[in-house]
Short mmCIF file of C-alpha atoms in Angstrom, two decimals:
data_model
loop_
_atom_site.label_atom_id
_atom_site.label_comp_id
_atom_site.label_asym_id
_atom_site.label_seq_id
_atom_site.Cartn_x
_atom_site.Cartn_y
_atom_site.Cartn_z
CA MET J 1 23.19 -2.63 22.61
CA THR J 2 24.94 -0.02 24.17
CA VAL J 3 23.35 3.02 26.58
CA THR J 4 23.52 5.86 24.13
CA SER J 5 21.52 3.79 21.53
CA GLU J 6 18.95 2.35 23.93
CA VAL J 7 17.84 5.96 25.46
CA PHE J 8 18.16 6.94 21.41
CA ILE J 9 15.76 4.38 21.05
CA ALA J 10 13.41 5.13 24.38
CA VAL J 11 13.27 8.44 23.45
CA LEU J 12 11.88 7.97 20.45
CA LEU J 13 9.15 5.22 21.11
CA LEU J 14 8.28 7.73 24.10
CA ILE J 15 7.82 10.49 21.72
CA GLY J 16 6.19 8.71 19.25
CA ALA J 17 4.14 7.07 22.01
CA PHE J 18 3.55 10.88 22.96
CA LEU J 19 2.47 12.15 20.23
CA SER J 20 -0.42 9.35 19.18
CA LEU J 21 -1.60 10.52 22.64
CA VAL J 22 -1.57 13.91 22.01
CA ALA J 23 -3.45 12.92 18.00
CA ALA J 24 -6.45 11.17 20.58
CA PHE J 25 -7.06 13.83 22.59
CA GLY J 26 -7.38 15.73 19.77
CA LEU J 27 -9.89 14.03 18.42
CA ILE J 28 -11.59 14.02 22.11
CA ARG J 29 -11.57 17.79 22.34
CA LEU J 30 -11.22 19.34 19.38
CA PRO J 31 -14.94 20.37 17.78
CA ASP J 32 -15.27 20.12 14.67
CA VAL J 33 -14.40 17.87 11.21
CA TYR J 34 -11.34 19.86 10.46
CA THR J 35 -9.52 20.10 13.14
CA ARG J 36 -9.61 16.94 14.50
CA ASN J 37 -8.64 16.26 10.87
CA HIS J 38 -6.16 18.54 11.22
CA ALA J 39 -5.18 16.76 15.22
CA ALA J 40 -4.82 13.62 13.46
CA SER J 41 -3.32 13.68 10.29
CA LYS J 42 -0.68 15.12 11.52
CA SER J 43 0.52 14.46 14.72
CA ALA J 44 -0.74 10.60 14.80
CA THR J 45 1.46 10.35 11.28
CA LEU J 46 4.68 12.13 13.16
CA GLY J 47 4.01 10.05 15.95
CA VAL J 48 3.62 6.60 13.98
CA MET J 49 7.22 7.63 12.18
CA CYS J 50 9.00 8.69 15.15
CA ILE J 51 7.88 4.89 16.24
CA LEU J 52 8.95 3.00 13.62
CA LEU J 53 12.11 4.75 13.37
CA ALA J 54 12.93 3.94 16.85
CA THR J 55 11.84 -0.43 15.69
CA PHE J 56 14.63 0.68 12.92
CA PHE J 57 16.71 1.73 15.69
CA TYR J 58 16.21 -1.44 17.85
CA PHE J 59 17.59 -4.24 15.20
CA LEU J 60 19.81 -2.56 12.80
CA ALA J 61 21.32 -2.07 17.15
CA ALA J 62 20.74 -5.03 18.34
CA ASP J 63 20.49 -7.61 16.37
CA GLY J 64 22.62 -5.62 12.90
CA PHE J 65 20.05 -5.83 10.58
CA PHE J 66 19.41 -3.17 8.25
CA SER J 67 15.07 -3.52 7.90
CA SER J 68 14.22 -1.37 4.43
CA ARG J 69 10.65 -2.15 5.40
CA LEU J 70 11.14 -0.37 7.25
CA LEU J 71 12.40 2.88 5.91
CA LEU J 72 9.93 1.88 3.24
CA GLY J 73 7.36 1.97 5.44
CA ILE J 74 8.16 5.44 7.27
CA ALA J 75 8.21 6.97 3.13
CA PHE J 76 4.41 4.90 2.59
CA PHE J 77 3.71 6.75 5.62
CA PHE J 78 4.58 10.21 5.75
CA ILE J 79 3.36 10.42 2.09
CA THR J 80 -0.09 8.76 2.45
CA ALA J 81 -1.45 9.69 5.16
CA PRO J 82 -1.51 13.31 5.45
CA VAL J 83 -3.44 12.79 1.71
CA ALA J 84 -5.94 10.65 3.11
CA GLY J 85 -6.37 14.05 5.40
CA HIS J 86 -6.81 15.94 3.10
CA LEU J 87 -9.39 13.48 0.96
CA ILE J 88 -11.56 13.48 4.18
CA SER J 89 -12.13 17.07 4.98
CA ARG J 90 -12.60 17.89 0.92
CA ALA J 91 -14.89 14.32 1.40
CA ALA J 92 -16.55 16.65 4.30
CA TYR J 93 -16.40 19.99 2.45
CA ASN J 94 -17.98 18.49 -0.46
CA SER J 95 -20.41 17.32 1.49
CA GLY J 96 -21.43 19.93 3.84
CA VAL J 97 -20.50 19.66 6.80
CA LYS J 98 -20.28 22.51 8.71
CA MET J 99 -17.55 23.74 9.92
CA TRP J 100 -17.29 25.43 13.99
CA ASP J 101 -19.96 27.66 14.60
CA GLN J 102 -16.58 30.17 15.98
CA SER J 103 -14.68 29.69 11.43
CA VAL J 104 -13.11 33.21 10.72
CA ARG J 105 -11.99 31.93 6.96
CA ASP J 106 -13.76 30.26 4.67
CA ASP J 107 -11.86 30.89 1.05
CA LEU J 108 -13.75 28.08 -0.19
CA LYS J 109 -17.14 29.02 -0.53
CA ASP J 110 -16.42 32.31 -2.99
CA LYS J 111 -14.50 30.02 -5.13
CA ALA J 112 -18.32 27.43 -5.18
CA LYS J 113 -20.61 30.01 -4.97
CA LYS J 114 -19.21 31.10 -8.31
CA GLU J 115 -19.23 27.50 -10.08
CA ALA J 116 -22.81 27.37 -8.86
CA ALA J 117 -23.39 30.59 -10.27
CA SER J 118 -21.10 30.30 -13.65
CA LYS J 119 -22.75 26.75 -14.50
CA ARG J 120 -26.90 27.96 -14.43
CA MET N 23 -17.85 21.78 -7.63
CA LYS N 24 -15.60 20.50 -10.11
CA THR N 25 -13.88 17.48 -9.07
CA ASN N 26 -9.79 17.89 -8.60
CA ASP N 27 -8.44 15.34 -7.60
CA VAL N 28 -4.25 16.07 -8.75
CA ILE N 29 -3.70 15.50 -5.50
CA PHE N 30 -4.72 12.15 -5.01
CA GLN N 31 -3.64 10.98 -8.86
CA THR N 32 0.33 12.07 -8.11
CA VAL N 33 0.06 10.10 -5.36
CA ALA N 34 -1.63 7.50 -6.17
CA LYS N 35 1.39 7.34 -8.82
CA ILE N 36 3.67 7.03 -7.36
CA VAL N 37 2.19 5.13 -3.94
CA PHE N 38 1.22 2.40 -6.67
CA PHE N 39 5.00 1.32 -8.10
CA MET N 40 5.75 1.33 -4.35
CA ILE N 41 2.93 -0.96 -3.66
CA ILE N 42 4.07 -3.36 -6.51
CA PHE N 43 7.67 -3.25 -5.99
CA PHE N 44 6.79 -4.54 -1.67
CA ALA N 45 4.56 -7.04 -3.54
CA ILE N 46 7.27 -9.24 -5.86
CA HIS N 47 9.66 -9.23 -2.79
CA LEU N 48 7.16 -10.57 -0.71
CA PHE N 49 6.61 -12.80 -3.72
CA PHE N 50 10.16 -13.94 -4.38
CA ALA N 51 10.88 -13.97 -0.88
CA GLY N 52 7.99 -16.04 0.14
CA HIS N 53 10.03 -18.76 0.32
CA TYR N 54 12.79 -18.04 3.13
CA TYR N 55 10.62 -15.41 5.61
CA PRO N 56 6.92 -14.83 5.84
CA GLY N 57 5.13 -13.49 2.35
CA GLY N 58 4.48 -15.56 -0.71
CA GLY N 59 1.61 -15.95 -3.95
CA PHE N 60 -1.25 -14.98 -2.29
CA VAL N 61 0.35 -11.46 -0.41
CA GLY N 62 1.86 -10.86 -3.46
CA GLY N 63 -0.96 -11.45 -5.22
CA LEU N 64 -2.98 -9.69 -2.87
CA LEU N 65 -1.11 -6.17 -1.92
CA THR N 66 -0.65 -6.19 -6.05
CA SER N 67 -4.11 -6.10 -6.72
CA GLY N 68 -4.77 -3.38 -3.91
CA ALA N 69 -2.33 -1.87 -5.65
CA ILE N 70 -5.16 -1.76 -9.33
CA VAL N 71 -7.55 -0.88 -6.99
CA LEU N 72 -5.92 2.42 -5.87
CA LEU N 73 -5.50 2.96 -9.35
CA LEU N 74 -9.17 2.13 -9.96
CA LEU N 75 -9.98 4.65 -7.11
CA ALA N 76 -8.16 7.87 -8.20
CA PHE N 77 -8.93 7.25 -12.24
CA ASP N 78 -11.59 5.61 -13.80
CA MET N 79 -12.09 1.84 -14.52
CA LYS N 80 -11.54 2.89 -18.51
CA THR N 81 -7.65 4.49 -18.24
CA VAL N 82 -6.78 1.68 -15.74
CA ARG N 83 -8.26 -1.27 -18.29
CA ARG N 84 -5.99 0.89 -21.11
CA GLY N 85 -2.95 0.89 -18.59
CA PHE N 86 -3.40 -3.21 -18.19
CA PRO N 87 -5.02 -4.74 -21.18
CA VAL N 88 -5.46 -8.13 -19.67
CA ASP N 89 -8.43 -9.44 -19.00
CA PHE N 90 -8.29 -10.88 -15.46
CA LYS N 91 -10.37 -14.30 -16.49
CA TRP N 92 -7.65 -15.28 -18.69
CA LEU N 93 -5.37 -14.82 -15.79
CA THR N 94 -6.73 -16.56 -13.11
CA ALA N 95 -6.87 -19.94 -15.47
CA LEU N 96 -3.45 -19.20 -16.28
CA GLY N 97 -1.86 -19.31 -13.11
CA LEU N 98 -4.50 -22.23 -12.73
CA LEU N 99 -2.62 -24.21 -15.35
CA PHE N 100 0.33 -22.93 -13.77
CA SER N 101 -0.36 -24.40 -10.67
CA VAL N 102 -1.35 -28.31 -12.35
CA GLY N 103 1.61 -28.01 -15.24
CA THR N 104 3.66 -27.07 -12.17
CA ALA N 105 2.54 -30.10 -10.08
CA ALA N 106 2.23 -32.51 -12.94
CA GLY N 107 5.82 -31.74 -14.46
CA SER N 108 6.70 -34.38 -11.64
CA LEU N 109 5.60 -36.96 -13.59
CA ILE N 110 7.61 -36.64 -16.56
CA PHE N 111 10.41 -36.96 -14.00
CA ASN N 112 8.33 -41.02 -12.95
CA VAL N 113 8.47 -39.55 -9.46
CA PRO N 114 4.61 -38.89 -7.01
CA PHE N 115 2.43 -35.78 -8.14
CA PHE N 116 3.28 -32.56 -6.76
CA THR N 117 7.19 -33.29 -6.27
CA HIS N 118 8.95 -30.97 -5.74
CA ALA N 119 12.78 -30.19 -6.91
CA TYR N 120 15.57 -27.40 -6.47
CA ASP N 121 19.53 -26.79 -7.05
CA TYR N 122 21.37 -23.77 -6.79
CA PHE N 123 22.57 -22.53 -9.60
CA GLN N 124 25.13 -19.32 -10.38
CA LEU N 125 23.36 -16.35 -11.58
CA PRO N 126 25.10 -13.52 -13.21
CA LEU N 127 23.66 -11.06 -11.78
CA PHE N 128 22.22 -12.77 -8.18
CA GLY N 129 24.96 -15.16 -7.32
CA LYS N 130 24.16 -17.79 -5.99
CA THR N 131 20.32 -18.86 -6.07
CA SER N 132 18.68 -21.46 -4.63
CA LEU N 133 15.76 -22.12 -7.74
CA HIS N 134 12.63 -24.09 -6.17
CA THR N 135 9.38 -25.03 -8.15
CA ALA N 136 7.70 -24.29 -5.90
CA MET N 137 8.39 -20.82 -7.15
CA LEU N 138 6.96 -21.89 -10.22
CA PHE N 139 3.09 -23.50 -8.14
CA ASP N 140 3.27 -19.85 -5.88
CA LEU N 141 3.47 -17.65 -9.40
CA GLY N 142 -0.35 -19.57 -9.99
CA VAL N 143 -1.15 -19.08 -6.89
CA TYR N 144 0.02 -15.18 -7.03
CA LEU N 145 -1.82 -15.02 -10.76
CA VAL N 146 -5.33 -16.75 -9.76
CA VAL N 147 -5.19 -13.75 -6.48
CA ILE N 148 -5.20 -11.26 -8.90
CA GLY N 149 -7.08 -12.52 -11.42
CA VAL N 150 -10.30 -13.41 -8.54
CA THR N 151 -9.53 -10.44 -6.53
CA MET N 152 -10.14 -8.14 -10.07
CA THR N 153 -12.58 -9.84 -11.15
CA ILE N 154 -14.68 -9.05 -8.76
CA ILE N 155 -13.63 -5.58 -8.21
CA GLN N 156 -14.25 -5.03 -11.57
CA THR N 157 -17.37 -6.49 -12.14
CA ILE N 158 -18.95 -5.42 -8.64
CA GLY N 159 -18.08 -1.64 -9.51
CA GLU N 160 -19.13 -2.59 -12.94
CA SER N 161 -22.90 -3.03 -12.09
CA GLU N 162 -25.49 -0.15 -12.31
#
């Protein structure tokens, strides 16, 4: 393993860990479900992807082992994590979870009202 | 509000194939790497459960027109058949055999009768898991 690849892998790992930490802080400090979901689903996804990529490069550089499972895991996580976030926040909206009181815009509100009116 | 599952359903269709292929990989890799019939079967039924979540039970049943109880029986038959097959060659019950074969696409491959036993485990796990989940999902 060369020094360049070691530094590259270490930087990727640290970025991944830092982004996961940012996601955790966002979960604690942000005010409502939607902003928390925003923090968790974005930065945690990128953080985990960075860590998986670093693992992939580590085994490639150290053992010459091309781990296709890790690449598949990266692709899988990239596809599924945002969709999970989308489904969680939609379930929260549909079950009537209130937004933060300083939110300025709710585009879905009118549509929900209109559909309720047309159903009547 | 009208439910609109287009994002979930589209992603489920893609992810289903990723999980299925990974499950088949785990199943075939089981002899030399972590994995095998049990994990492969669980992952396969997990993929089918994902489709059950994204679509309704009727659609999934149309996609997989098998009675999963029969799948369990078939798997048990495979396992017992593999175990009893050794009796024909006058060796103890459950004696396995393997050899290396030159297959057209794969090259030198070792084929082992333990894989047939594993196939039985795979089918039983899929059958049992799907039977449990479908039975619970159907009851009112």
